[in-house]
PDB file of C-alpha atoms and ligand atoms in Angstrom:
ATOM      1  CA  MET B  23       6.379  20.165   8.007  1.00  0.00           C
ATOM      2  CA  ILE B  24       3.742  17.475   8.287  1.00  0.00           C
ATOM      3  CA  LEU B  25       2.986  15.287   5.276  1.00  0.00           C
ATOM      4  CA  ASP B  26      -0.759  15.417   5.682  1.00  0.00           C
ATOM      5  CA  GLY B  27      -2.184  12.184   4.314  1.00  0.00           C
ATOM      6  CA  LYS B  28      -5.712  13.015   5.400  1.00  0.00           C
ATOM      7  CA  GLN B  29      -5.906  16.233   3.424  1.00  0.00           C
ATOM      8  CA  THR B  30      -4.041  14.862   0.402  1.00  0.00           C
ATOM      9  CA  SER B  31      -6.133  11.702   0.261  1.00  0.00           C
ATOM     10  CA  ALA B  32      -9.336  13.777   0.341  1.00  0.00           C
ATOM     11  CA  LYS B  33      -8.108  15.653  -2.756  1.00  0.00           C
ATOM     12  CA  ILE B  34      -7.312  12.388  -4.531  1.00  0.00           C
ATOM     13  CA  LEU B  35     -10.690  10.885  -3.641  1.00  0.00           C
ATOM     14  CA  ASP B  36     -12.399  13.969  -5.116  1.00  0.00           C
ATOM     15  CA  MET B  37     -10.363  13.553  -8.294  1.00  0.00           C
ATOM     16  CA  VAL B  38     -11.256   9.840  -8.456  1.00  0.00           C
ATOM     17  CA  LYS B  39     -14.933  10.661  -7.947  1.00  0.00           C
ATOM     18  CA  ASP B  40     -14.867  13.044 -10.935  1.00  0.00           C
ATOM     19  CA  ARG B  41     -13.046  10.474 -13.001  1.00  0.00           C
ATOM     20  CA  VAL B  42     -15.572   7.737 -12.140  1.00  0.00           C
ATOM     21  CA  SER B  43     -18.553   9.949 -12.908  1.00  0.00           C
ATOM     22  CA  ALA B  44     -17.133  10.565 -16.398  1.00  0.00           C
ATOM     23  CA  LEU B  45     -16.704   6.852 -17.177  1.00  0.00           C
ATOM     24  CA  ASP B  46     -19.103   5.013 -19.495  1.00  0.00           C
ATOM     25  CA  LYS B  47     -18.505   1.673 -17.854  1.00  0.00           C
ATOM     26  CA  LYS B  48     -18.776   2.003 -14.095  1.00  0.00           C
ATOM     27  CA  PRO B  49     -16.082   0.247 -12.077  1.00  0.00           C
ATOM     28  CA  HIS B  50     -17.085  -2.619  -9.826  1.00  0.00           C
ATOM     29  CA  LEU B  51     -14.646  -3.675  -7.107  1.00  0.00           C
ATOM     30  CA  VAL B  52     -14.998  -7.072  -5.467  1.00  0.00           C
ATOM     31  CA  VAL B  53     -13.209  -7.687  -2.180  1.00  0.00           C
ATOM     32  CA  ILE B  54     -12.884 -11.278  -0.999  1.00  0.00           C
ATOM     33  CA  LEU B  55     -12.503 -11.850   2.714  1.00  0.00           C
ATOM     34  CA  VAL B  56     -11.666 -15.345   3.932  1.00  0.00           C
ATOM     35  CA  GLY B  57     -12.186 -16.054   7.624  1.00  0.00           C
ATOM     36  CA  ASP B  58     -13.051 -13.700  10.457  1.00  0.00           C
ATOM     37  CA  ASN B  59      -9.896 -11.745  11.269  1.00  0.00           C
ATOM     38  CA  PRO B  60     -11.320  -8.647  13.046  1.00  0.00           C
ATOM     39  CA  ALA B  61      -8.671  -6.239  11.666  1.00  0.00           C
ATOM     40  CA  SER B  62      -9.291  -7.517   8.119  1.00  0.00           C
ATOM     41  CA  LYS B  63     -13.024  -6.964   8.569  1.00  0.00           C
ATOM     42  CA  ILE B  64     -12.373  -3.324   9.470  1.00  0.00           C
ATOM     43  CA  TYR B  65     -10.002  -2.834   6.505  1.00  0.00           C
ATOM     44  CA  VAL B  66     -12.541  -4.353   4.118  1.00  0.00           C
ATOM     45  CA  ARG B  67     -15.333  -2.175   5.469  1.00  0.00           C
ATOM     46  CA  ASN B  68     -13.165   0.945   5.101  1.00  0.00           C
ATOM     47  CA  LYS B  69     -12.423   0.022   1.490  1.00  0.00           C
ATOM     48  CA  GLN B  70     -16.120  -0.382   0.790  1.00  0.00           C
ATOM     49  CA  LYS B  71     -16.883   2.952   2.436  1.00  0.00           C
ATOM     50  CA  ALA B  72     -14.277   4.714   0.295  1.00  0.00           C
ATOM     51  CA  ALA B  73     -15.553   2.991  -2.858  1.00  0.00           C
ATOM     52  CA  LEU B  74     -19.099   4.189  -2.185  1.00  0.00           C
ATOM     53  CA  GLN B  75     -17.793   7.698  -1.528  1.00  0.00           C
ATOM     54  CA  VAL B  76     -16.268   7.886  -5.021  1.00  0.00           C
ATOM     55  CA  GLY B  77     -19.128   6.140  -6.829  1.00  0.00           C
ATOM     56  CA  ILE B  78     -17.452   2.772  -7.321  1.00  0.00           C
ATOM     57  CA  GLN B  79     -19.762  -0.200  -6.921  1.00  0.00           C
ATOM     58  CA  SER B  80     -18.311  -2.539  -4.360  1.00  0.00           C
ATOM     59  CA  THR B  81     -19.149  -6.054  -3.301  1.00  0.00           C
ATOM     60  CA  ILE B  82     -17.696  -7.929  -0.365  1.00  0.00           C
ATOM     61  CA  ILE B  83     -17.609 -11.700  -0.645  1.00  0.00           C
ATOM     62  CA  GLU B  84     -17.171 -13.268   2.781  1.00  0.00           C
ATOM     63  CA  LEU B  85     -15.969 -16.862   2.766  1.00  0.00           C
ATOM     64  CA  PRO B  86     -15.646 -19.070   5.847  1.00  0.00           C
ATOM     65  CA  LYS B  87     -12.165 -19.759   7.236  1.00  0.00           C
ATOM     66  CA  GLU B  88     -12.512 -23.422   6.223  1.00  0.00           C
ATOM     67  CA  THR B  89     -12.668 -22.423   2.529  1.00  0.00           C
ATOM     68  CA  THR B  90     -10.151 -24.550   0.619  1.00  0.00           C
ATOM     69  CA  GLU B  91      -7.493 -23.102  -1.651  1.00  0.00           C
ATOM     70  CA  ALA B  92      -9.205 -24.748  -4.631  1.00  0.00           C
ATOM     71  CA  GLU B  93     -12.546 -23.168  -3.735  1.00  0.00           C
ATOM     72  CA  LEU B  94     -10.960 -19.728  -3.456  1.00  0.00           C
ATOM     73  CA  LEU B  95      -9.140 -20.164  -6.776  1.00  0.00           C
ATOM     74  CA  ASP B  96     -12.444 -21.194  -8.396  1.00  0.00           C
ATOM     75  CA  LYS B  97     -14.118 -18.061  -7.054  1.00  0.00           C
ATOM     76  CA  ILE B  98     -11.296 -15.904  -8.431  1.00  0.00           C
ATOM     77  CA  GLU B  99     -11.595 -17.592 -11.821  1.00  0.00           C
ATOM     78  CA  GLU B 100     -15.334 -16.929 -11.819  1.00  0.00           C
ATOM     79  CA  LEU B 101     -14.703 -13.229 -11.106  1.00  0.00           C
ATOM     80  CA  ASN B 102     -11.934 -13.069 -13.745  1.00  0.00           C
ATOM     81  CA  ASN B 103     -14.523 -14.221 -16.273  1.00  0.00           C
ATOM     82  CA  ASN B 104     -17.265 -11.897 -15.078  1.00  0.00           C
ATOM     83  CA  SER B 105     -17.157  -8.771 -17.225  1.00  0.00           C
ATOM     84  CA  ASP B 106     -19.232  -6.839 -14.656  1.00  0.00           C
ATOM     85  CA  VAL B 107     -16.300  -7.069 -12.246  1.00  0.00           C
ATOM     86  CA  THR B 108     -13.533  -4.619 -13.167  1.00  0.00           C
ATOM     87  CA  GLY B 109     -11.307  -5.021 -10.111  1.00  0.00           C
ATOM     88  CA  MET B 110     -10.788  -7.466  -7.288  1.00  0.00           C
ATOM     89  CA  LEU B 111      -8.593  -8.087  -4.316  1.00  0.00           C
ATOM     90  CA  VAL B 112      -8.275 -10.804  -1.735  1.00  0.00           C
ATOM     91  CA  GLN B 113      -7.788  -9.345   1.727  1.00  0.00           C
ATOM     92  CA  LEU B 114      -4.576 -10.539   3.398  1.00  0.00           C
ATOM     93  CA  PRO B 115      -3.623 -12.318   5.594  1.00  0.00           C
ATOM     94  CA  LEU B 116      -5.189 -15.581   4.472  1.00  0.00           C
ATOM     95  CA  PRO B 117      -5.698 -18.663   6.642  1.00  0.00           C
ATOM     96  CA  GLU B 118      -2.505 -20.743   6.777  1.00  0.00           C
ATOM     97  CA  HIS B 119      -3.755 -23.551   4.540  1.00  0.00           C
ATOM     98  CA  ILE B 120      -4.083 -21.152   1.584  1.00  0.00           C
ATOM     99  CA  ASN B 121      -0.981 -20.194  -0.411  1.00  0.00           C
ATOM    100  CA  LYS B 122      -1.149 -16.434  -0.927  1.00  0.00           C
ATOM    101  CA  ASN B 123       1.241 -16.508  -3.891  1.00  0.00           C
ATOM    102  CA  LYS B 124      -1.071 -18.903  -5.734  1.00  0.00           C
ATOM    103  CA  VAL B 125      -3.982 -16.598  -4.973  1.00  0.00           C
ATOM    104  CA  VAL B 126      -2.372 -13.380  -6.231  1.00  0.00           C
ATOM    105  CA  THR B 127      -1.131 -15.230  -9.318  1.00  0.00           C
ATOM    106  CA  ALA B 128      -4.689 -16.376 -10.083  1.00  0.00           C
ATOM    107  CA  ILE B 129      -6.126 -12.840 -10.191  1.00  0.00           C
ATOM    108  CA  SER B 130      -6.209 -11.417 -13.720  1.00  0.00           C
ATOM    109  CA  PRO B 131      -3.444  -8.763 -13.979  1.00  0.00           C
ATOM    110  CA  LYS B 132      -6.027  -6.386 -15.470  1.00  0.00           C
ATOM    111  CA  LYS B 133      -8.290  -6.719 -12.416  1.00  0.00           C
ATOM    112  CA  ASP B 134      -5.491  -6.913  -9.826  1.00  0.00           C
ATOM    113  CA  VAL B 135      -6.157  -3.604  -8.037  1.00  0.00           C
ATOM    114  CA  ASP B 136      -3.596  -4.478  -5.326  1.00  0.00           C
ATOM    115  CA  GLY B 137      -0.864  -4.821  -7.968  1.00  0.00           C
ATOM    116  CA  PHE B 138       0.434  -8.050  -6.388  1.00  0.00           C
ATOM    117  CA  ASN B 139       0.077 -10.353  -9.418  1.00  0.00           C
ATOM    118  CA  PRO B 140       3.523 -11.415 -10.720  1.00  0.00           C
ATOM    119  CA  GLU B 141       2.785  -9.852 -14.113  1.00  0.00           C
ATOM    120  CA  ASN B 142       2.232  -6.445 -12.526  1.00  0.00           C
ATOM    121  CA  VAL B 143       5.229  -6.908 -10.211  1.00  0.00           C
ATOM    122  CA  GLY B 144       7.372  -7.968 -13.198  1.00  0.00           C
ATOM    123  CA  ARG B 145       6.188  -5.083 -15.353  1.00  0.00           C
ATOM    124  CA  LEU B 146       7.250  -2.655 -12.649  1.00  0.00           C
ATOM    125  CA  ALA B 147      10.596  -4.429 -12.284  1.00  0.00           C
ATOM    126  CA  ILE B 148      11.498  -4.303 -16.000  1.00  0.00           C
ATOM    127  CA  GLY B 149      10.294  -0.750 -16.533  1.00  0.00           C
ATOM    128  CA  LEU B 150       6.982  -1.486 -18.259  1.00  0.00           C
ATOM    129  CA  GLU B 151       3.867   0.259 -17.005  1.00  0.00           C
ATOM    130  CA  PRO B 152       2.025  -2.187 -14.712  1.00  0.00           C
ATOM    131  CA  TYR B 153      -1.763  -2.275 -14.973  1.00  0.00           C
ATOM    132  CA  PHE B 154      -1.827  -1.392 -11.275  1.00  0.00           C
ATOM    133  CA  TYR B 155       0.814  -0.156  -8.828  1.00  0.00           C
ATOM    134  CA  PRO B 156       0.571  -1.493  -5.265  1.00  0.00           C
ATOM    135  CA  ALA B 157      -1.576   0.910  -3.287  1.00  0.00           C
ATOM    136  CA  THR B 158       0.705   1.837  -0.376  1.00  0.00           C
ATOM    137  CA  PRO B 159       3.857   2.721  -2.360  1.00  0.00           C
ATOM    138  CA  GLN B 160       1.757   4.493  -4.996  1.00  0.00           C
ATOM    139  CA  GLY B 161       0.054   6.474  -2.211  1.00  0.00           C
ATOM    140  CA  ILE B 162       3.442   7.433  -0.764  1.00  0.00           C
ATOM    141  CA  ILE B 163       4.702   8.653  -4.141  1.00  0.00           C
ATOM    142  CA  MET B 164       1.523  10.745  -4.501  1.00  0.00           C
ATOM    143  CA  LEU B 165       2.097  12.185  -1.022  1.00  0.00           C
ATOM    144  CA  LEU B 166       5.711  13.123  -1.881  1.00  0.00           C
ATOM    145  CA  ASP B 167       4.546  14.675  -5.159  1.00  0.00           C
ATOM    146  CA  GLU B 168       1.851  16.680  -3.383  1.00  0.00           C
ATOM    147  CA  TYR B 169       4.600  18.374  -1.347  1.00  0.00           C
ATOM    148  CA  ASN B 170       6.888  18.754  -4.402  1.00  0.00           C
ATOM    149  CA  ILE B 171       9.559  16.624  -2.780  1.00  0.00           C
ATOM    150  CA  PRO B 172      12.305  15.886  -5.291  1.00  0.00           C
ATOM    151  CA  ILE B 173      12.793  12.152  -5.830  1.00  0.00           C
ATOM    152  CA  LYS B 174      15.170  12.226  -8.802  1.00  0.00           C
ATOM    153  CA  GLY B 175      18.739  11.909  -7.551  1.00  0.00           C
ATOM    154  CA  ALA B 176      17.669  11.646  -3.889  1.00  0.00           C
ATOM    155  CA  ASP B 177      19.293   9.121  -1.562  1.00  0.00           C
ATOM    156  CA  ALA B 178      16.341   7.039  -0.375  1.00  0.00           C
ATOM    157  CA  VAL B 179      16.390   4.437   2.379  1.00  0.00           C
ATOM    158  CA  VAL B 180      13.512   1.944   2.457  1.00  0.00           C
ATOM    159  CA  ILE B 181      13.296  -0.083   5.645  1.00  0.00           C
ATOM    160  CA  GLY B 182      11.399  -3.349   5.129  1.00  0.00           C
ATOM    161  CA  ARG B 183      11.350  -5.600   2.051  1.00  0.00           C
ATOM    162  CA  SER B 184       7.848  -7.069   2.006  1.00  0.00           C
ATOM    163  CA  ASN B 185       6.163  -7.752  -1.316  1.00  0.00           C
ATOM    164  CA  ILE B 186       3.365  -5.331  -0.485  1.00  0.00           C
ATOM    165  CA  VAL B 187       5.349  -2.309   0.686  1.00  0.00           C
ATOM    166  CA  GLY B 188       9.162  -2.424   0.858  1.00  0.00           C
ATOM    167  CA  LYS B 189      10.071  -4.037  -2.461  1.00  0.00           C
ATOM    168  CA  PRO B 190       7.564  -2.180  -4.683  1.00  0.00           C
ATOM    169  CA  MET B 191       8.411   1.051  -2.840  1.00  0.00           C
ATOM    170  CA  ALA B 192      12.072   0.595  -3.726  1.00  0.00           C
ATOM    171  CA  GLN B 193      11.155  -0.156  -7.359  1.00  0.00           C
ATOM    172  CA  MET B 194       8.959   2.906  -7.627  1.00  0.00           C
ATOM    173  CA  LEU B 195      11.648   5.169  -6.166  1.00  0.00           C
ATOM    174  CA  LEU B 196      14.166   3.662  -8.559  1.00  0.00           C
ATOM    175  CA  LYS B 197      11.773   4.291 -11.446  1.00  0.00           C
ATOM    176  CA  ARG B 198      11.754   7.941 -10.386  1.00  0.00           C
ATOM    177  CA  ASN B 199      15.596   7.924 -10.400  1.00  0.00           C
ATOM    178  CA  ALA B 200      16.297   7.902  -6.670  1.00  0.00           C
ATOM    179  CA  THR B 201      19.335   5.999  -5.380  1.00  0.00           C
ATOM    180  CA  VAL B 202      17.743   3.353  -3.207  1.00  0.00           C
ATOM    181  CA  THR B 203      19.060   1.415  -0.225  1.00  0.00           C
ATOM    182  CA  ILE B 204      16.817  -1.375   1.074  1.00  0.00           C
ATOM    183  CA  CYS B 205      17.198  -2.343   4.734  1.00  0.00           C
ATOM    184  CA  HIS B 206      15.840  -5.455   6.446  1.00  0.00           C
ATOM    185  CA  SER B 207      16.281  -7.436   9.618  1.00  0.00           C
ATOM    186  CA  PHE B 208      19.874  -8.419   8.723  1.00  0.00           C
ATOM    187  CA  THR B 209      21.033  -4.905   7.800  1.00  0.00           C
ATOM    188  CA  GLN B 210      23.947  -3.577   9.860  1.00  0.00           C
ATOM    189  CA  ASN B 211      24.038   0.001  11.181  1.00  0.00           C
ATOM    190  CA  ILE B 212      20.593   1.076   9.975  1.00  0.00           C
ATOM    191  CA  GLU B 213      20.856   4.269  12.000  1.00  0.00           C
ATOM    192  CA  ASP B 214      23.879   5.439   9.963  1.00  0.00           C
ATOM    193  CA  LYS B 215      21.914   4.909   6.768  1.00  0.00           C
ATOM    194  CA  ILE B 216      18.880   6.765   8.140  1.00  0.00           C
ATOM    195  CA  LYS B 217      20.994   9.732   9.222  1.00  0.00           C
ATOM    196  CA  THR B 218      22.452  10.316   5.756  1.00  0.00           C
ATOM    197  CA  ALA B 219      19.305   9.727   3.671  1.00  0.00           C
ATOM    198  CA  ASP B 220      17.272  12.412   1.894  1.00  0.00           C
ATOM    199  CA  ILE B 221      14.158  10.230   2.043  1.00  0.00           C
ATOM    200  CA  VAL B 222      13.478   7.526   4.650  1.00  0.00           C
ATOM    201  CA  ILE B 223      10.497   5.223   4.239  1.00  0.00           C
ATOM    202  CA  SER B 224       9.985   2.852   7.120  1.00  0.00           C
ATOM    203  CA  ALA B 225       7.701  -0.174   6.728  1.00  0.00           C
ATOM    204  CA  VAL B 226       8.575  -2.540   9.544  1.00  0.00           C
ATOM    205  CA  GLY B 227       5.957  -2.599  12.300  1.00  0.00           C
ATOM    206  CA  LYS B 228       8.429  -1.786  15.114  1.00  0.00           C
ATOM    207  CA  LYS B 229       9.829   1.471  16.547  1.00  0.00           C
ATOM    208  CA  ILE B 230      12.881   1.537  14.332  1.00  0.00           C
ATOM    209  CA  VAL B 231      13.479   5.196  13.425  1.00  0.00           C
ATOM    210  CA  ARG B 232      14.533   6.900  16.620  1.00  0.00           C
ATOM    211  CA  CYS B 233      17.590   8.997  15.825  1.00  0.00           C
ATOM    212  CA  LYS B 234      17.728  12.583  17.029  1.00  0.00           C
ATOM    213  CA  MET B 235      19.683  14.020  14.135  1.00  0.00           C
ATOM    214  CA  VAL B 236      18.465  13.081  10.679  1.00  0.00           C
ATOM    215  CA  LYS B 237      19.778  14.857   7.554  1.00  0.00           C
ATOM    216  CA  LYS B 238      18.774  18.503   7.200  1.00  0.00           C
ATOM    217  CA  ASN B 239      15.552  18.825   5.159  1.00  0.00           C
ATOM    218  CA  SER B 240      15.168  15.048   5.016  1.00  0.00           C
ATOM    219  CA  VAL B 241      11.781  13.454   4.454  1.00  0.00           C
ATOM    220  CA  ILE B 242      10.589  10.772   6.856  1.00  0.00           C
ATOM    221  CA  VAL B 243       7.640   8.607   5.824  1.00  0.00           C
ATOM    222  CA  ASP B 244       6.186   6.281   8.429  1.00  0.00           C
ATOM    223  CA  VAL B 245       4.319   3.319   6.972  1.00  0.00           C
ATOM    224  CA  GLY B 246       4.264   1.222  10.135  1.00  0.00           C
ATOM    225  CA  ILE B 247       1.099   0.904  12.120  1.00  0.00           C
ATOM    226  CA  PHE B 248       0.849  -1.280  15.175  1.00  0.00           C
ATOM    227  CA  LYS B 249      -0.304  -1.186  18.803  1.00  0.00           C
ATOM    228  CA  ASN B 250       2.249  -0.200  21.454  1.00  0.00           C
ATOM    229  CA  GLU B 251       2.425  -1.710  24.942  1.00  0.00           C
ATOM    230  CA  ASN B 252      -0.414   0.616  26.043  1.00  0.00           C
ATOM    231  CA  GLY B 253      -2.661  -0.560  23.215  1.00  0.00           C
ATOM    232  CA  GLN B 254      -2.352   2.727  21.288  1.00  0.00           C
ATOM    233  CA  LEU B 255      -1.841   2.800  17.523  1.00  0.00           C
ATOM    234  CA  THR B 256       1.647   3.950  16.660  1.00  0.00           C
ATOM    235  CA  GLY B 257       4.170   3.944  13.827  1.00  0.00           C
ATOM    236  CA  ASP B 258       7.823   2.988  13.204  1.00  0.00           C
ATOM    237  CA  VAL B 259       9.091   6.522  13.785  1.00  0.00           C
ATOM    238  CA  ASP B 260       9.582   8.138  17.179  1.00  0.00           C
ATOM    239  CA  PHE B 261       7.830  11.301  16.031  1.00  0.00           C
ATOM    240  CA  ASP B 262       8.825  13.524  18.975  1.00  0.00           C
ATOM    241  CA  VAL B 263      12.504  12.621  18.714  1.00  0.00           C
ATOM    242  CA  VAL B 264      12.860  12.686  14.925  1.00  0.00           C
ATOM    243  CA  SER B 265      10.542  15.533  13.864  1.00  0.00           C
ATOM    244  CA  PRO B 266      12.626  18.501  15.148  1.00  0.00           C
ATOM    245  CA  SER B 267      15.486  17.726  12.754  1.00  0.00           C
ATOM    246  CA  ALA B 268      13.463  16.418   9.765  1.00  0.00           C
ATOM    247  CA  GLY B 269      12.227  18.607   6.916  1.00  0.00           C
ATOM    248  CA  PHE B 270       8.998  16.661   6.321  1.00  0.00           C
ATOM    249  CA  ILE B 271       7.471  13.866   8.363  1.00  0.00           C
ATOM    250  CA  SER B 272       4.310  11.806   8.050  1.00  0.00           C
ATOM    251  CA  PRO B 273       2.236  11.211  11.192  1.00  0.00           C
ATOM    252  CA  VAL B 274       0.576   7.993  12.352  1.00  0.00           C
ATOM    253  CA  PRO B 275      -2.367   8.034  12.089  1.00  0.00           C
ATOM    254  CA  GLY B 276      -3.195  10.519   9.335  1.00  0.00           C
ATOM    255  CA  GLY B 277      -0.221   9.910   7.034  1.00  0.00           C
ATOM    256  CA  VAL B 278       0.262   6.850   4.851  1.00  0.00           C
ATOM    257  CA  GLY B 279      -2.931   5.065   5.983  1.00  0.00           C
ATOM    258  CA  PRO B 280      -5.441   7.383   4.258  1.00  0.00           C
ATOM    259  CA  MET B 281      -3.142   7.641   1.225  1.00  0.00           C
ATOM    260  CA  THR B 282      -3.266   3.861   0.827  1.00  0.00           C
ATOM    261  CA  ILE B 283      -7.061   3.896   0.677  1.00  0.00           C
ATOM    262  CA  ALA B 284      -7.142   6.802  -1.795  1.00  0.00           C
ATOM    263  CA  SER B 285      -4.514   5.084  -3.929  1.00  0.00           C
ATOM    264  CA  LEU B 286      -6.521   1.867  -3.911  1.00  0.00           C
ATOM    265  CA  MET B 287      -9.588   3.799  -5.066  1.00  0.00           C
ATOM    266  CA  LEU B 288      -7.539   5.337  -7.871  1.00  0.00           C
ATOM    267  CA  ASN B 289      -6.666   1.776  -8.918  1.00  0.00           C
ATOM    268  CA  ALA B 290     -10.254   0.608  -8.560  1.00  0.00           C
ATOM    269  CA  SER B 291     -11.402   3.409 -10.875  1.00  0.00           C
ATOM    270  CA  LYS B 292      -9.330   1.935 -13.724  1.00  0.00           C
ATOM    271  CA  VAL B 293     -11.344  -0.197 -16.096  1.00  0.00           C
ATOM    272  CA  TYR B 294      -9.382  -2.338 -18.514  1.00  0.00           C
ATOM    273  CA  GLN B 295     -11.935  -4.408 -20.404  1.00  0.00           C
TER     274      GLN B 295
HETATM  275  P1  NAP T 301       6.132  -7.379   6.945  1.00  0.00           P
HETATM  276  O1  NAP T 301       5.729  -8.195   5.783  1.00  0.00           O
HETATM  277  O2  NAP T 301       6.061  -7.939   8.322  1.00  0.00           O
HETATM  278  O3  NAP T 301       7.633  -6.886   6.676  1.00  0.00           O
HETATM  279  C1  NAP T 301       8.361  -6.222   7.647  1.00  0.00           C
HETATM  280  C2  NAP T 301       9.749  -5.940   7.124  1.00  0.00           C
HETATM  281  O4  NAP T 301      10.480  -5.315   8.173  1.00  0.00           O
HETATM  282  C3  NAP T 301      10.533  -7.198   6.735  1.00  0.00           C
HETATM  283  O5  NAP T 301      11.158  -7.004   5.481  1.00  0.00           O
HETATM  284  C4  NAP T 301      11.568  -7.343   7.842  1.00  0.00           C
HETATM  285  O6  NAP T 301      12.818  -7.847   7.425  1.00  0.00           O
HETATM  286  C5  NAP T 301      11.750  -5.912   8.271  1.00  0.00           C
HETATM  287  N1  NAP T 301      12.247  -5.828   9.633  1.00  0.00           N
HETATM  288  C6  NAP T 301      11.791  -6.475  10.731  1.00  0.00           C
HETATM  289  N2  NAP T 301      12.521  -6.158  11.804  1.00  0.00           N
HETATM  290  C7  NAP T 301      13.470  -5.289  11.371  1.00  0.00           C
HETATM  291  C8  NAP T 301      14.525  -4.606  12.001  1.00  0.00           C
HETATM  292  N3  NAP T 301      14.764  -4.749  13.306  1.00  0.00           N
HETATM  293  N4  NAP T 301      15.304  -3.811  11.253  1.00  0.00           N
HETATM  294  C9  NAP T 301      15.062  -3.661   9.923  1.00  0.00           C
HETATM  295  N5  NAP T 301      14.070  -4.264   9.271  1.00  0.00           N
HETATM  296  C10 NAP T 301      13.295  -5.081   9.986  1.00  0.00           C
HETATM  297  O7  NAP T 301       5.337  -6.026   7.032  1.00  0.00           O
HETATM  298  P2  NAP T 301       4.559  -5.142   5.924  1.00  0.00           P
HETATM  299  O8  NAP T 301       3.354  -5.854   5.499  1.00  0.00           O
HETATM  300  O9  NAP T 301       5.508  -4.620   4.903  1.00  0.00           O
HETATM  301  O10 NAP T 301       4.105  -3.938   6.865  1.00  0.00           O
HETATM  302  C11 NAP T 301       5.051  -3.184   7.600  1.00  0.00           C
HETATM  303  C12 NAP T 301       4.330  -2.221   8.517  1.00  0.00           C
HETATM  304  O11 NAP T 301       3.562  -1.330   7.719  1.00  0.00           O
HETATM  305  C13 NAP T 301       3.314  -2.884   9.459  1.00  0.00           C
HETATM  306  O12 NAP T 301       3.270  -2.141  10.658  1.00  0.00           O
HETATM  307  C14 NAP T 301       1.993  -2.743   8.716  1.00  0.00           C
HETATM  308  O13 NAP T 301       0.879  -2.735   9.582  1.00  0.00           O
HETATM  309  C15 NAP T 301       2.199  -1.394   8.075  1.00  0.00           C
HETATM  310  N6  NAP T 301       1.404  -1.181   6.862  1.00  0.00           N
HETATM  311  C16 NAP T 301       0.726  -0.020   6.799  1.00  0.00           C
HETATM  312  C17 NAP T 301       0.011   0.291   5.667  1.00  0.00           C
HETATM  313  C18 NAP T 301      -0.708   1.583   5.608  1.00  0.00           C
HETATM  314  O14 NAP T 301      -1.504   1.782   4.702  1.00  0.00           O
HETATM  315  N7  NAP T 301      -0.461   2.493   6.539  1.00  0.00           N
HETATM  316  C19 NAP T 301      -0.022  -0.594   4.584  1.00  0.00           C
HETATM  317  C20 NAP T 301       0.718  -1.775   4.665  1.00  0.00           C
HETATM  318  C21 NAP T 301       1.442  -2.047   5.812  1.00  0.00           C
HETATM  319  P3  NAP T 301      13.039  -9.374   6.916  1.00  0.00           P
HETATM  320  O15 NAP T 301      12.513  -9.387   5.511  1.00  0.00           O
HETATM  321  O16 NAP T 301      14.512  -9.568   7.000  1.00  0.00           O
HETATM  322  O17 NAP T 301      12.250 -10.231   7.838  1.00  0.00           O
END
C-alpha cells in the first residue's frame, strides 16, 4: 500500500487553514534566504505558496550571498523582537562563511518553526514538549498515523543521522515507544537491519534501500530526494525492488516531500506570543 503524502498533506493543509481562520492573532512567517542557490529559491517559493494557501501571512527576506554572519544575526534579533512576526526560518544551506549552528541558536525558540534551535532539540531529547518539532520527522509521524501504523513497540531503523531529519526522527520514534536503531555511513550490515525492521526510514540521499525481501508488513519511508544519473528526481529506496515485499511504502515524489510542507505550515500556524 502506498503512503500517499500528497493526499494526506492536503488534508492537513485544510485542517491548518481552519485553525488559522479561527485565530485572533494571525500568524506571520518570515523566511530568510541568503544567497542565490536555485534549489533554495524553489523551496522558499513553495513554502510561501503553501502559507498563502492556508491564510498565513508570509514574507521572504532575500539577502545577498556576501551578507556577514553578524548582519544575519542582527536581522534575526530584529525579527525576534518584532511582535508581528510569529515564526521564522533561515533557509539552509547557508554560504560557507556563516555558521549555521550560531544562526539556529539565535532564533527565538518560540518562533523557531523549523525546530532546530537547541532549546527545541533539547526539549525533545529530555521528553519535554518542544515549541516546534522539526517539519520532516513530524510530517512522517503524521503520515504513519494517517495509515494507523503502530509505532509503539515497533522495531524502527532510521538511516541517516542529520540534525534535520535522522536524529529528530529517531527521537520522535523513541518518544512514541519504538525501539530505534540509527544507521549512518559507518554502520556495518545495514541490509540485515533493514530486513528485520518493522519500520524503515531512510534519509541519506543515495540509493541505499535495495533489498528484495523486507519484513512482512514492514513500512518503508523514503525521505531521500536527489537527481539520478539521468537527471530524474529519485529517492533512497529502489521502489520496484522493495515494494512487492513491503506492507506500506512511500513514493518519491509524492510521499515525504508534501508532508514536510504541510508539517511546516502546521508549525507556522502556532502563535506563542
Ligand atoms: P545529510 O545531512 O547529508 O545526511 C545524510 C546522512 O546519511 C548522514 O547521517 C550520513 O552518515 C548518512 N549516510 C551517507 N552515506 C551513507 C551510507 N552509505 N550508509 C548509511 N548512511 C549513510 O542529509 P539530510 O539533510 O538528512 O537529507 C537526507 C536526504 O533527505 C537528502 O536526499 C535530502 O534531499 C532529503 N530530504 C528530503 C526532505 C523532504 O521533505 N522530502 C527533507 C529533508 C531532506 P554520516 O553522518 O556518517 O555522514
